[in-house]
Coordinates of C-alpha atoms and ligand atoms in Angstrom, one line a residue:
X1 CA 111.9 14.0 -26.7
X2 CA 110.2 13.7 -23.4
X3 CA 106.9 12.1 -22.5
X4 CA 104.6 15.2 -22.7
X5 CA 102.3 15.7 -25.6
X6 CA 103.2 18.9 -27.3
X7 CA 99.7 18.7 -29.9
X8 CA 96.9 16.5 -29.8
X9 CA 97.7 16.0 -33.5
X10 CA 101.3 15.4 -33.4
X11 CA 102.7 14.5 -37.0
X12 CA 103.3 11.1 -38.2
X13 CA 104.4 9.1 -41.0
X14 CA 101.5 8.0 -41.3
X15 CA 99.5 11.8 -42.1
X16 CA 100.3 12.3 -46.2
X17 CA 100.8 16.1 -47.0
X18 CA 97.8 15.8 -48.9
X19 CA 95.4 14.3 -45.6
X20 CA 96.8 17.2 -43.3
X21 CA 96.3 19.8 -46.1
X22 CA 92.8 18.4 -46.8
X23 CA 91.7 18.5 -43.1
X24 CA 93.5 22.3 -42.6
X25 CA 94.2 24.4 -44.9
X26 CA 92.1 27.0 -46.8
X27 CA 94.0 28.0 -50.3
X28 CA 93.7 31.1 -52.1
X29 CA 91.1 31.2 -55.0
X30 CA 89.9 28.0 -53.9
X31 CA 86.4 27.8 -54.1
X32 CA 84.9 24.5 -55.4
X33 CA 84.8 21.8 -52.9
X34 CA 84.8 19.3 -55.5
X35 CA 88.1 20.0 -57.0
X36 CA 91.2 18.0 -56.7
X37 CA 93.3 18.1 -53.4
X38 CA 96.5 20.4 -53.7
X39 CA 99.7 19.0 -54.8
X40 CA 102.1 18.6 -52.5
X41 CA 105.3 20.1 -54.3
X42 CA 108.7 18.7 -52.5
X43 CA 110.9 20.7 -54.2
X44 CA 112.1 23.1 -57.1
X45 CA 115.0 23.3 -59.3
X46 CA 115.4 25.7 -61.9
X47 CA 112.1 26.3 -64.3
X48 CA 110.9 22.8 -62.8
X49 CA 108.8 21.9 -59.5
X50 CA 109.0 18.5 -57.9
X51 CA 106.0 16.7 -57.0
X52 CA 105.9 14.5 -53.6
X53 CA 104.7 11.5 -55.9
X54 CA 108.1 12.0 -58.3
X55 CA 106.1 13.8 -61.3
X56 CA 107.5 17.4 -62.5
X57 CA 106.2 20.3 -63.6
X58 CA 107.2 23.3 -65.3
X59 CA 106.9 26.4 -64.0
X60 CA 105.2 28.7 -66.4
X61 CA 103.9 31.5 -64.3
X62 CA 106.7 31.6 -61.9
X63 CA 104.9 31.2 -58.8
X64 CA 102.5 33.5 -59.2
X65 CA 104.8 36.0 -61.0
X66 CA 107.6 35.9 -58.1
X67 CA 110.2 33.6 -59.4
X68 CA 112.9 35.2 -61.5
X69 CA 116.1 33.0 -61.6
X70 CA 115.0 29.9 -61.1
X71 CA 113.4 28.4 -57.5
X72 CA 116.8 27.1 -55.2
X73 CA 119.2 29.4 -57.3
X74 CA 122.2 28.3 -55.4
X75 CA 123.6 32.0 -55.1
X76 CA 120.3 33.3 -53.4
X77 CA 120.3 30.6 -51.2
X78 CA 123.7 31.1 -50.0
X79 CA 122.9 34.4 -49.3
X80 CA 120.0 33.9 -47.3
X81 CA 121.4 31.2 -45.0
X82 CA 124.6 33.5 -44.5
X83 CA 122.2 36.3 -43.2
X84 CA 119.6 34.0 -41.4
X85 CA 122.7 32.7 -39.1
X86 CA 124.0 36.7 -38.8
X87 CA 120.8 38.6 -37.9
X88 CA 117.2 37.5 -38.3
X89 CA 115.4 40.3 -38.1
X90 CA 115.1 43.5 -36.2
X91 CA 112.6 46.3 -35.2
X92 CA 112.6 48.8 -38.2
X93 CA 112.2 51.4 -36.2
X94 CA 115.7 53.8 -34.9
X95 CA 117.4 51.0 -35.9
X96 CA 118.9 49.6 -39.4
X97 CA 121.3 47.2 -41.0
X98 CA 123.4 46.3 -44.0
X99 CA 120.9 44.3 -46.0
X100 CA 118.1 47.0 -46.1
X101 CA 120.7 49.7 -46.8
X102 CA 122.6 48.4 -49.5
X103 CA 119.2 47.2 -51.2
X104 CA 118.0 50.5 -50.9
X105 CA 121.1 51.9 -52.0
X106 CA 120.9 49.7 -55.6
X107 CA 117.5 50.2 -56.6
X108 CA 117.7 54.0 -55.9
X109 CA 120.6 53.6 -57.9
X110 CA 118.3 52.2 -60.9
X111 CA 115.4 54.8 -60.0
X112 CA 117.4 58.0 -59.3
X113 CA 114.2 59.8 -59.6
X114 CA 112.8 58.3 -56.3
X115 CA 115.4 57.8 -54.0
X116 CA 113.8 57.2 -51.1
X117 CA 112.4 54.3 -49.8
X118 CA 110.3 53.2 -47.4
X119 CA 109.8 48.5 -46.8
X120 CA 107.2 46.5 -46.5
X121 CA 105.9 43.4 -46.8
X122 CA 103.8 42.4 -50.1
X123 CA 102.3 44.1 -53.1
X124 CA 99.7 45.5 -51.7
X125 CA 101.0 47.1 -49.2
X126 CA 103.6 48.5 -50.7
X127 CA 100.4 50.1 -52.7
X128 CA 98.8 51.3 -49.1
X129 CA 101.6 53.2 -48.3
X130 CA 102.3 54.6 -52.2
X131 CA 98.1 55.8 -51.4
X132 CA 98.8 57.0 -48.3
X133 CA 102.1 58.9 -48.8
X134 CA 100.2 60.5 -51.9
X135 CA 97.9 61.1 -50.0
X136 CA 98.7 62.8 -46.8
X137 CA 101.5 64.5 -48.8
X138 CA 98.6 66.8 -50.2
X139 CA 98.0 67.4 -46.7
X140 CA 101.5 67.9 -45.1
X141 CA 101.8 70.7 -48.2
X142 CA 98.6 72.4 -47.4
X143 CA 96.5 71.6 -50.7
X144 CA 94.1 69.8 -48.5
X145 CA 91.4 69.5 -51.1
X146 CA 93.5 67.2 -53.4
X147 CA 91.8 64.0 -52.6
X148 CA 90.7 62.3 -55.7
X149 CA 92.5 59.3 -56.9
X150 CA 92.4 58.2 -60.8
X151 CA 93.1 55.4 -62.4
X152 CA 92.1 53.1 -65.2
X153 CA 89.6 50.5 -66.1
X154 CA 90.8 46.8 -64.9
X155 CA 93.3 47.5 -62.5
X156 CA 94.5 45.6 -60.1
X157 CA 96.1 46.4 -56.8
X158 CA 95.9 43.8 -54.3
X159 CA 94.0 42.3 -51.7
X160 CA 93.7 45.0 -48.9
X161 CA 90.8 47.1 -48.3
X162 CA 92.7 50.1 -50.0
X163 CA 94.3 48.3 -52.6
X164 CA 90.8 46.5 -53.2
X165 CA 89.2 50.2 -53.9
X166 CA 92.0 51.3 -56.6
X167 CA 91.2 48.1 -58.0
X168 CA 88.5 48.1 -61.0
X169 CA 88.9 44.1 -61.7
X170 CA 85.3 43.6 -60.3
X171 CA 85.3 39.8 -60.2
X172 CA 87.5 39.9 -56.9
X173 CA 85.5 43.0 -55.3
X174 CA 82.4 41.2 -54.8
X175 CA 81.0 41.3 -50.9
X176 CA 82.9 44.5 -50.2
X177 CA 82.0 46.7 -52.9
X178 CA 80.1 49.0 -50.1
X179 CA 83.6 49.3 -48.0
X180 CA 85.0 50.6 -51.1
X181 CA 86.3 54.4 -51.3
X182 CA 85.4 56.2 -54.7
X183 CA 87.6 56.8 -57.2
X184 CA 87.9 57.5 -61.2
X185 CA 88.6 55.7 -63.9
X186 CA 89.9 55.7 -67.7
X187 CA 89.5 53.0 -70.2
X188 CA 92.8 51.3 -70.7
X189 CA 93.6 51.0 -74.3
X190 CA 94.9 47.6 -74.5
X191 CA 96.5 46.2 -77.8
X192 CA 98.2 43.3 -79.1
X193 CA 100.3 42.4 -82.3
X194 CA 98.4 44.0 -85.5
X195 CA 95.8 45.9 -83.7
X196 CA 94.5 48.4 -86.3
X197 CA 92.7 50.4 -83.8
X198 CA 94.9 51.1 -81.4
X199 CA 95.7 54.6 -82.7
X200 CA 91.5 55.2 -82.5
X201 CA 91.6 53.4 -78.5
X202 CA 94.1 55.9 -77.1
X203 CA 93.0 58.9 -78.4
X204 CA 89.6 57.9 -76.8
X205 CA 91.3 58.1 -73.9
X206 CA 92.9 61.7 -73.8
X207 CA 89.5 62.8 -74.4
X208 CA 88.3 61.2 -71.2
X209 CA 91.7 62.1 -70.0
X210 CA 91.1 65.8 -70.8
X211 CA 87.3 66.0 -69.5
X212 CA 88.7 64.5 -66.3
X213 CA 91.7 67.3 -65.7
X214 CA 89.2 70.0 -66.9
X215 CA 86.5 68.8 -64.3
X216 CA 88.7 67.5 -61.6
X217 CA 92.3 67.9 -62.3
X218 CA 93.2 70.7 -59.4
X219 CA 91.2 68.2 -56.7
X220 CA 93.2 65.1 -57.7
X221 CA 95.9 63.8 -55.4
X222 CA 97.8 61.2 -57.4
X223 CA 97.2 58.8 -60.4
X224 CA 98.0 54.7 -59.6
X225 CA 98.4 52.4 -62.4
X226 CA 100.1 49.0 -63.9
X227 CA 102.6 50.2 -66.6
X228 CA 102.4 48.6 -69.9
X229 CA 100.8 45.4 -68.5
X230 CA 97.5 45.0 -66.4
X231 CA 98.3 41.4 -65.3
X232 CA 95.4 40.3 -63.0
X233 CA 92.9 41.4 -66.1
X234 CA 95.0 39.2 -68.1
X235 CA 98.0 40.6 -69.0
X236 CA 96.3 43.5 -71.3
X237 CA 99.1 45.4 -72.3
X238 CA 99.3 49.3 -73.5
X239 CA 101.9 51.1 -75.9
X240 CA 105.1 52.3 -73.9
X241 CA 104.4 55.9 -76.0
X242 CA 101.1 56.0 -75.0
X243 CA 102.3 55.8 -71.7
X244 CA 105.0 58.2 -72.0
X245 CA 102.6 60.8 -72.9
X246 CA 99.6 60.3 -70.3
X247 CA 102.3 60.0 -67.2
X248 CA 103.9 63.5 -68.2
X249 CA 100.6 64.6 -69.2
X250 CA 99.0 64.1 -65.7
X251 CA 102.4 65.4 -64.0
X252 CA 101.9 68.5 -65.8
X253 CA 98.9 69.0 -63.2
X254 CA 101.0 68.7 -60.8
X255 CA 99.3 65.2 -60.0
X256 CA 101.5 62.6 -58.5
X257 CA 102.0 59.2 -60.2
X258 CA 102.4 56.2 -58.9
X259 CA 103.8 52.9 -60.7
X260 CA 102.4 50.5 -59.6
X261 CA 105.7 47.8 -60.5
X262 CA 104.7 44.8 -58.3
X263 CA 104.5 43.0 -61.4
X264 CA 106.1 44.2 -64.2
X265 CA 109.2 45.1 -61.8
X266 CA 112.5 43.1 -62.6
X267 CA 112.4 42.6 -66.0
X268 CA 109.2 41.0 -67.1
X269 CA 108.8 43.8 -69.8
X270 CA 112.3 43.6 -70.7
X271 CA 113.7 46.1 -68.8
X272 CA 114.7 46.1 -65.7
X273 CA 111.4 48.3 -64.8
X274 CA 108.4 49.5 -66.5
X275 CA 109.3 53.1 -66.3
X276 CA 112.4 52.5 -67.8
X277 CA 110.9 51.3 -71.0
X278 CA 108.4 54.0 -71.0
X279 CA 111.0 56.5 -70.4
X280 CA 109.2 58.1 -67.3
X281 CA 109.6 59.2 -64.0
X282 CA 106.4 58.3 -62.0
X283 CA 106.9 59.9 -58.4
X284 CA 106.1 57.0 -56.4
X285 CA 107.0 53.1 -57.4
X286 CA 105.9 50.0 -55.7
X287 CA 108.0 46.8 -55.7
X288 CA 107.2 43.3 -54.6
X289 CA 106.7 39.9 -56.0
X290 CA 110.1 39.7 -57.6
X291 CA 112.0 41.8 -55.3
X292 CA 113.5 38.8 -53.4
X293 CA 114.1 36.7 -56.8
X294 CA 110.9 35.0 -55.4
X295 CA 112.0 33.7 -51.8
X296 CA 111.1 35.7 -49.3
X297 CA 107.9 37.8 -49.0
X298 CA 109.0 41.9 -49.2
X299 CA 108.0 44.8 -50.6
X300 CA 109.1 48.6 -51.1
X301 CA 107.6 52.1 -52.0
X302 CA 110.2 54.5 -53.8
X303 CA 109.7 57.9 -53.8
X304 CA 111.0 61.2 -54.7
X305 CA 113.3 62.8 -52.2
X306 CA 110.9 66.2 -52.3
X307 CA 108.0 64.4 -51.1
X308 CA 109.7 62.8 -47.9
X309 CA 110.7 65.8 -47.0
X310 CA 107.4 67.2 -46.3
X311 CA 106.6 64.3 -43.9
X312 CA 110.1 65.7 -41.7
X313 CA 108.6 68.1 -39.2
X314 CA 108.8 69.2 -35.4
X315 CA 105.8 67.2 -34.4
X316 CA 104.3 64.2 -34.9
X317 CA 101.2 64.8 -36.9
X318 CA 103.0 65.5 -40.7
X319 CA 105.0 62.0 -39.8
X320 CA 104.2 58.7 -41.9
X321 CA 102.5 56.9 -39.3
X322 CA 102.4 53.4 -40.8
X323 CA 104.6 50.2 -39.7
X324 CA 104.6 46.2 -40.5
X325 CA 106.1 43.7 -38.0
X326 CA 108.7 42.6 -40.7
X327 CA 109.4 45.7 -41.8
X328 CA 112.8 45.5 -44.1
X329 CA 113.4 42.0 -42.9
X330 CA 117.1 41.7 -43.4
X331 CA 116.7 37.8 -44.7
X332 CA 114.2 39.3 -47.0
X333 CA 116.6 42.2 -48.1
X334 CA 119.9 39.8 -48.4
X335 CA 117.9 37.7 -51.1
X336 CA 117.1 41.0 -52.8
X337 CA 120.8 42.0 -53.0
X338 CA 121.8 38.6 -54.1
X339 CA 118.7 38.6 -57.1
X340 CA 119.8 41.7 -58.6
X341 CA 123.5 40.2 -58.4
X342 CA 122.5 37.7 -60.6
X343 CA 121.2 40.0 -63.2
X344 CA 124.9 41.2 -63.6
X345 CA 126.0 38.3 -63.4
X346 CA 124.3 36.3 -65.4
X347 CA 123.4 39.2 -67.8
X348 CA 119.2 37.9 -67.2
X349 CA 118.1 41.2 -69.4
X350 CA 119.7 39.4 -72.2
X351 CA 118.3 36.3 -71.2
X352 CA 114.5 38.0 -71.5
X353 CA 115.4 39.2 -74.5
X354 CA 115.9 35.6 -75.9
X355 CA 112.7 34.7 -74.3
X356 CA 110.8 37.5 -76.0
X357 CA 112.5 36.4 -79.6
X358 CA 111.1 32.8 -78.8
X359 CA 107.8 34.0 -78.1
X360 CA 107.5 36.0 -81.3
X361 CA 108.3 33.0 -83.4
X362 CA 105.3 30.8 -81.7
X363 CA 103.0 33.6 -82.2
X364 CA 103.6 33.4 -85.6
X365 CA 103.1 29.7 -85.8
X366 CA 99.8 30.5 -83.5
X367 CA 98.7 32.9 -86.2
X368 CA 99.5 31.0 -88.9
X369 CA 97.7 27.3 -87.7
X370 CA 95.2 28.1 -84.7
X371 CA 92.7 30.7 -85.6
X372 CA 91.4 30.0 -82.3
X373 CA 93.5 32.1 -80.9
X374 CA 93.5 35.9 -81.3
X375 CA 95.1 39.1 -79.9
X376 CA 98.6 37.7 -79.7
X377 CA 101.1 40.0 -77.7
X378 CA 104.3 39.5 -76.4
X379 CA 106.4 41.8 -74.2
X380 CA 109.8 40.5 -72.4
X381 CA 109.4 37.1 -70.5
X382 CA 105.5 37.4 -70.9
X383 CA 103.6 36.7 -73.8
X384 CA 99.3 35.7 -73.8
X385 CA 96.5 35.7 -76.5
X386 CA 93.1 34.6 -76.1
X387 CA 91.1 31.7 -77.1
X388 CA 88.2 31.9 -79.1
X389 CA 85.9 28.6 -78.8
X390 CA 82.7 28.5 -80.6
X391 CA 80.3 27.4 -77.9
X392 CA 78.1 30.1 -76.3
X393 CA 79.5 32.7 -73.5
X394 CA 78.8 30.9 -70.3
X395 CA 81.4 28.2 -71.3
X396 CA 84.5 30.8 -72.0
X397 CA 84.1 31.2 -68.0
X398 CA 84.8 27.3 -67.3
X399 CA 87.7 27.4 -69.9
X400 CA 90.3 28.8 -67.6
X401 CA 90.1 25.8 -65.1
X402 CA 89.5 23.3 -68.1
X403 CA 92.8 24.2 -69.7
X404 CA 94.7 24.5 -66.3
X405 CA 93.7 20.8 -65.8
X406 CA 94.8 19.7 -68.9
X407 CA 98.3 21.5 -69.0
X408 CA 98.7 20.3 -65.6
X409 CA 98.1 16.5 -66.9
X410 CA 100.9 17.4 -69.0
X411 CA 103.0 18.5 -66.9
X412 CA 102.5 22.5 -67.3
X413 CA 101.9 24.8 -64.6
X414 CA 99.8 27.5 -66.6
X415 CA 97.0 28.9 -65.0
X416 CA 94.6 31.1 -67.3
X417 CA 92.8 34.3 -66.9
X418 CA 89.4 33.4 -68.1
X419 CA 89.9 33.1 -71.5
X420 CA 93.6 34.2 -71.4
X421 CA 96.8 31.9 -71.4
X422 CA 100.0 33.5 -70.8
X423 CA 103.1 32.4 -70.2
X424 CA 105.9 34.1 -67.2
X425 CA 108.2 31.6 -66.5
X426 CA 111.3 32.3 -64.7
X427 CA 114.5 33.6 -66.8
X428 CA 116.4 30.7 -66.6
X429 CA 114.0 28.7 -69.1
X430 CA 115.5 26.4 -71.2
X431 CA 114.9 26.9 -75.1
X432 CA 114.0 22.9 -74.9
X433 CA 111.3 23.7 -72.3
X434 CA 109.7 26.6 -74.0
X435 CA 109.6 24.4 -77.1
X436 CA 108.2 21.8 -75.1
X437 CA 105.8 24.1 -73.7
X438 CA 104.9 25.4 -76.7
X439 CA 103.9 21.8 -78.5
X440 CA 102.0 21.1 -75.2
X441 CA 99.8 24.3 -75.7
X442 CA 99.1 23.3 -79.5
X443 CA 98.1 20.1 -78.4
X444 CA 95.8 21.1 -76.0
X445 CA 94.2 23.9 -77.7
X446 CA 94.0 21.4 -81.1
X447 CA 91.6 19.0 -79.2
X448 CA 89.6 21.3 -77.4
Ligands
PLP1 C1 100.2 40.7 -57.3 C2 100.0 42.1 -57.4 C3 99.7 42.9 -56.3 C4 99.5 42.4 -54.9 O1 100.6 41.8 -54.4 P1 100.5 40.8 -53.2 O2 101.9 40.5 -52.8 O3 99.8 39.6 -53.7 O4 99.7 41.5 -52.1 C5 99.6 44.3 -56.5 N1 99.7 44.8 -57.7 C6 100.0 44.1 -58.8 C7 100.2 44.8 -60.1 C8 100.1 42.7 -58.7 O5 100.4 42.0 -59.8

């Protein structure tokens, strides 16, 4: 190196992760000044993260929902260093490349209904542009008073202004509730194992459902939703039939769905995607999160061939004028291919299916020794209930970090909704570690 100082701050041994952290960085959801410094994670292997001071931790929530196969899996690294030294990335636009084609090629192949596909980044984009696409479609077709947007109760969408106002999980609105658009919204009949009502909750909601069509059905553009599972709300799951029949219900209006699969998208409900297990054919789908086995950030809206059409047109003004910098990033597409690879290959849906088997069995247990725990449900690699502690209300809201803290001391990465733990660990869990896990959970909720 030569003599000239490059940054005031130039890094040495001397900085721990943790000081340089401390001094720069500003975390997501971090918002009490008196919490714990991050902690500095080395590396990953597998279900299991490795702590710069040598202690390990499981994995339970996969990164925030993105891991699928394990972090490192040697196959998807291979294939991402193999692309990085073959093309890095290029502009999206008039141009292409093998990664983004073939990736496009496979999942249309597993969505046949909406074979078209346009990339993006993260989840919530790839909701933007499902909104928009719905939306302007309306336009492009001439039905220009189709504007209303529908969804249900508890929601969640993302992070962008957009994705913020098709979002009804209020907590993370807050300041910008007056840059929010309007839209409607159902109660979401969410269930768990031995719910005696459930037949009551959904026929609730055709009613609303109907009063809504009857009212406003001809003015609405497109319905967005989490199938089966609203995860941000934590995990609150629905009925695959009851979705089944409010999809092709609403599609009857001639109302375009979207599936909003940036979670429940390869194979957290079992199947390789939601719509699959509800046997539907929303119009528009969103991927993200667990598109790139949880590498690389990317994202992609699927839709149906009909609608793309509309946005082909001699001048400008019916095109789809939206565009990221990384558009179809090919590093980000390569790791895609290689992650649904590995679901042949190492047959992951069965994998899930073990998982879910697992889970049943602790419920069980749960139900039978912890009373403190209610509404149980389980549905592929994701399974929650909530906890139940006698103390008044304002203390169920300090629960969430209490518990985190003390699964963390034991070497869990769990992080609770409120009053909800779940579990989404990668696929490649080992039986031993979900036991483990399992005991850990027991123990903790015991002395609380
Ligand atoms: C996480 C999530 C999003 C947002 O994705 P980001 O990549 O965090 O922007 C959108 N929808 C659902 C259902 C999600 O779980």
């Amino acid at each position: 190196m030569s003599n000239i100082a490059i940054h005031p701050a130039t890094i040495g041994d001397l900085d721990s992760i943790q000081d340089l952290d401390t001094q720069h960085i500003w975390h997501p959801c971090f918002h009490l000044a008196a919490s714990g410094p991050a902690i500095p994670i080395v590396r990953g292997e597998g279900e299991r993260l490795i702590a710069e001071d040598g202690r390990e931790y499981l994995d339970m929530v996969s990164s925030w929902w993105v891991n699928l196969h394990g972090h490192c899996h040697p196959h998807i690294v291979g294939a991402i260093s193999t692309q990085a030294r073959t093309l890095d990335h290029v502009i999206f636009a008039n141009n292409t490349h093998a990664p983004a084609a073939r990736l496009a090629h496979k999942l249309a192949a597993f969505l046949p209904h909406t074979p078209r596909l346009f990339y993006s980044d993260n989840g919530s984009t790839s909701n933007e542009v499902a909104i928009k696409i719905a939306y302007q479609y309306w336009k492009n077709v001439g039905e220009s008073k189709r504007t209303k947007i529908l969804s249900f109760e508890s929601d969640y969408h993302g992070e962008t202004l957009g994705a913020m106002s098709v979002s009804g999980a209020s907590v993370f609105l807050g300041p910008f509730k007056d840059l929010m658009f309007e839209i409607n919204r159902l109660p979401f009949p969410e269930t768990w194992e031995g719910d005696e009502e459930i037949d009551q909750k959904e026929a609730h909601v055709f009613e609303a459902l109907e009063d809504y069509l009857m009212d406003q059905g001809d003015q609405t553009a497109c319905v967005i939703l989490e199938p089966l599972i609203q995860g941000a709300a934590g995990m609150r799951m629905c009925r695959p039939s009851f979705l089944k029949r409010f999809v092709e219900r609403v599609q009857s209006e001639g109302i375009l769905v979207i599936f909003d699969e940036v979670m429940t998208g390869f194979g957290r409900t079992g199947h390789l995607f939601a719509c699959h297990k509800a046997d539907v054919k929303p119009d528009l789908i969103c991927l993200s999160k667990g598109i790139t086995g949880g590498f690389l950030p990317l994202a992609a809206t699927l839709c149906r061939e009909d609608i793309f059409q509309t946005f082909i047109h001699e001048g400008y003004e019916k095109a789809f004028a939206h565009s990221h910098s990384y558009t179809a990033n090919p590093i980000g597409c390569a790791a895609g291919l290689a992650s649904l690879e590995l679901f042949e290959s190492e047959q992951t849906l069965n994998k899930i299916a073990d998982i879910e088997a697992h889970y049943k069995r602790f419920i069980q247990d749960l139900q039978n020794t912890m009373p403190s725990t209610i509404h149980h449900r389980v549905m592929g690699g994701i399974m929650a209930f909530e906890i139940q502690t006698p103390k008044a209300e304002g203390y169920t809201s300090s629960l969430g970090p209490k518990l985190r803290q003390q699964l963390q001391d034991r070497g869990l990465l769990i992080r609770p909704l409120g009053n909800t733990l779940y579990l989404l660990p990668p696929y490649c869990v080992s039986h031993a570690n979900l036991d483990h896990t399992f005991e850990v959970i027991k123990e903790v909720l015991k002395d609380l």
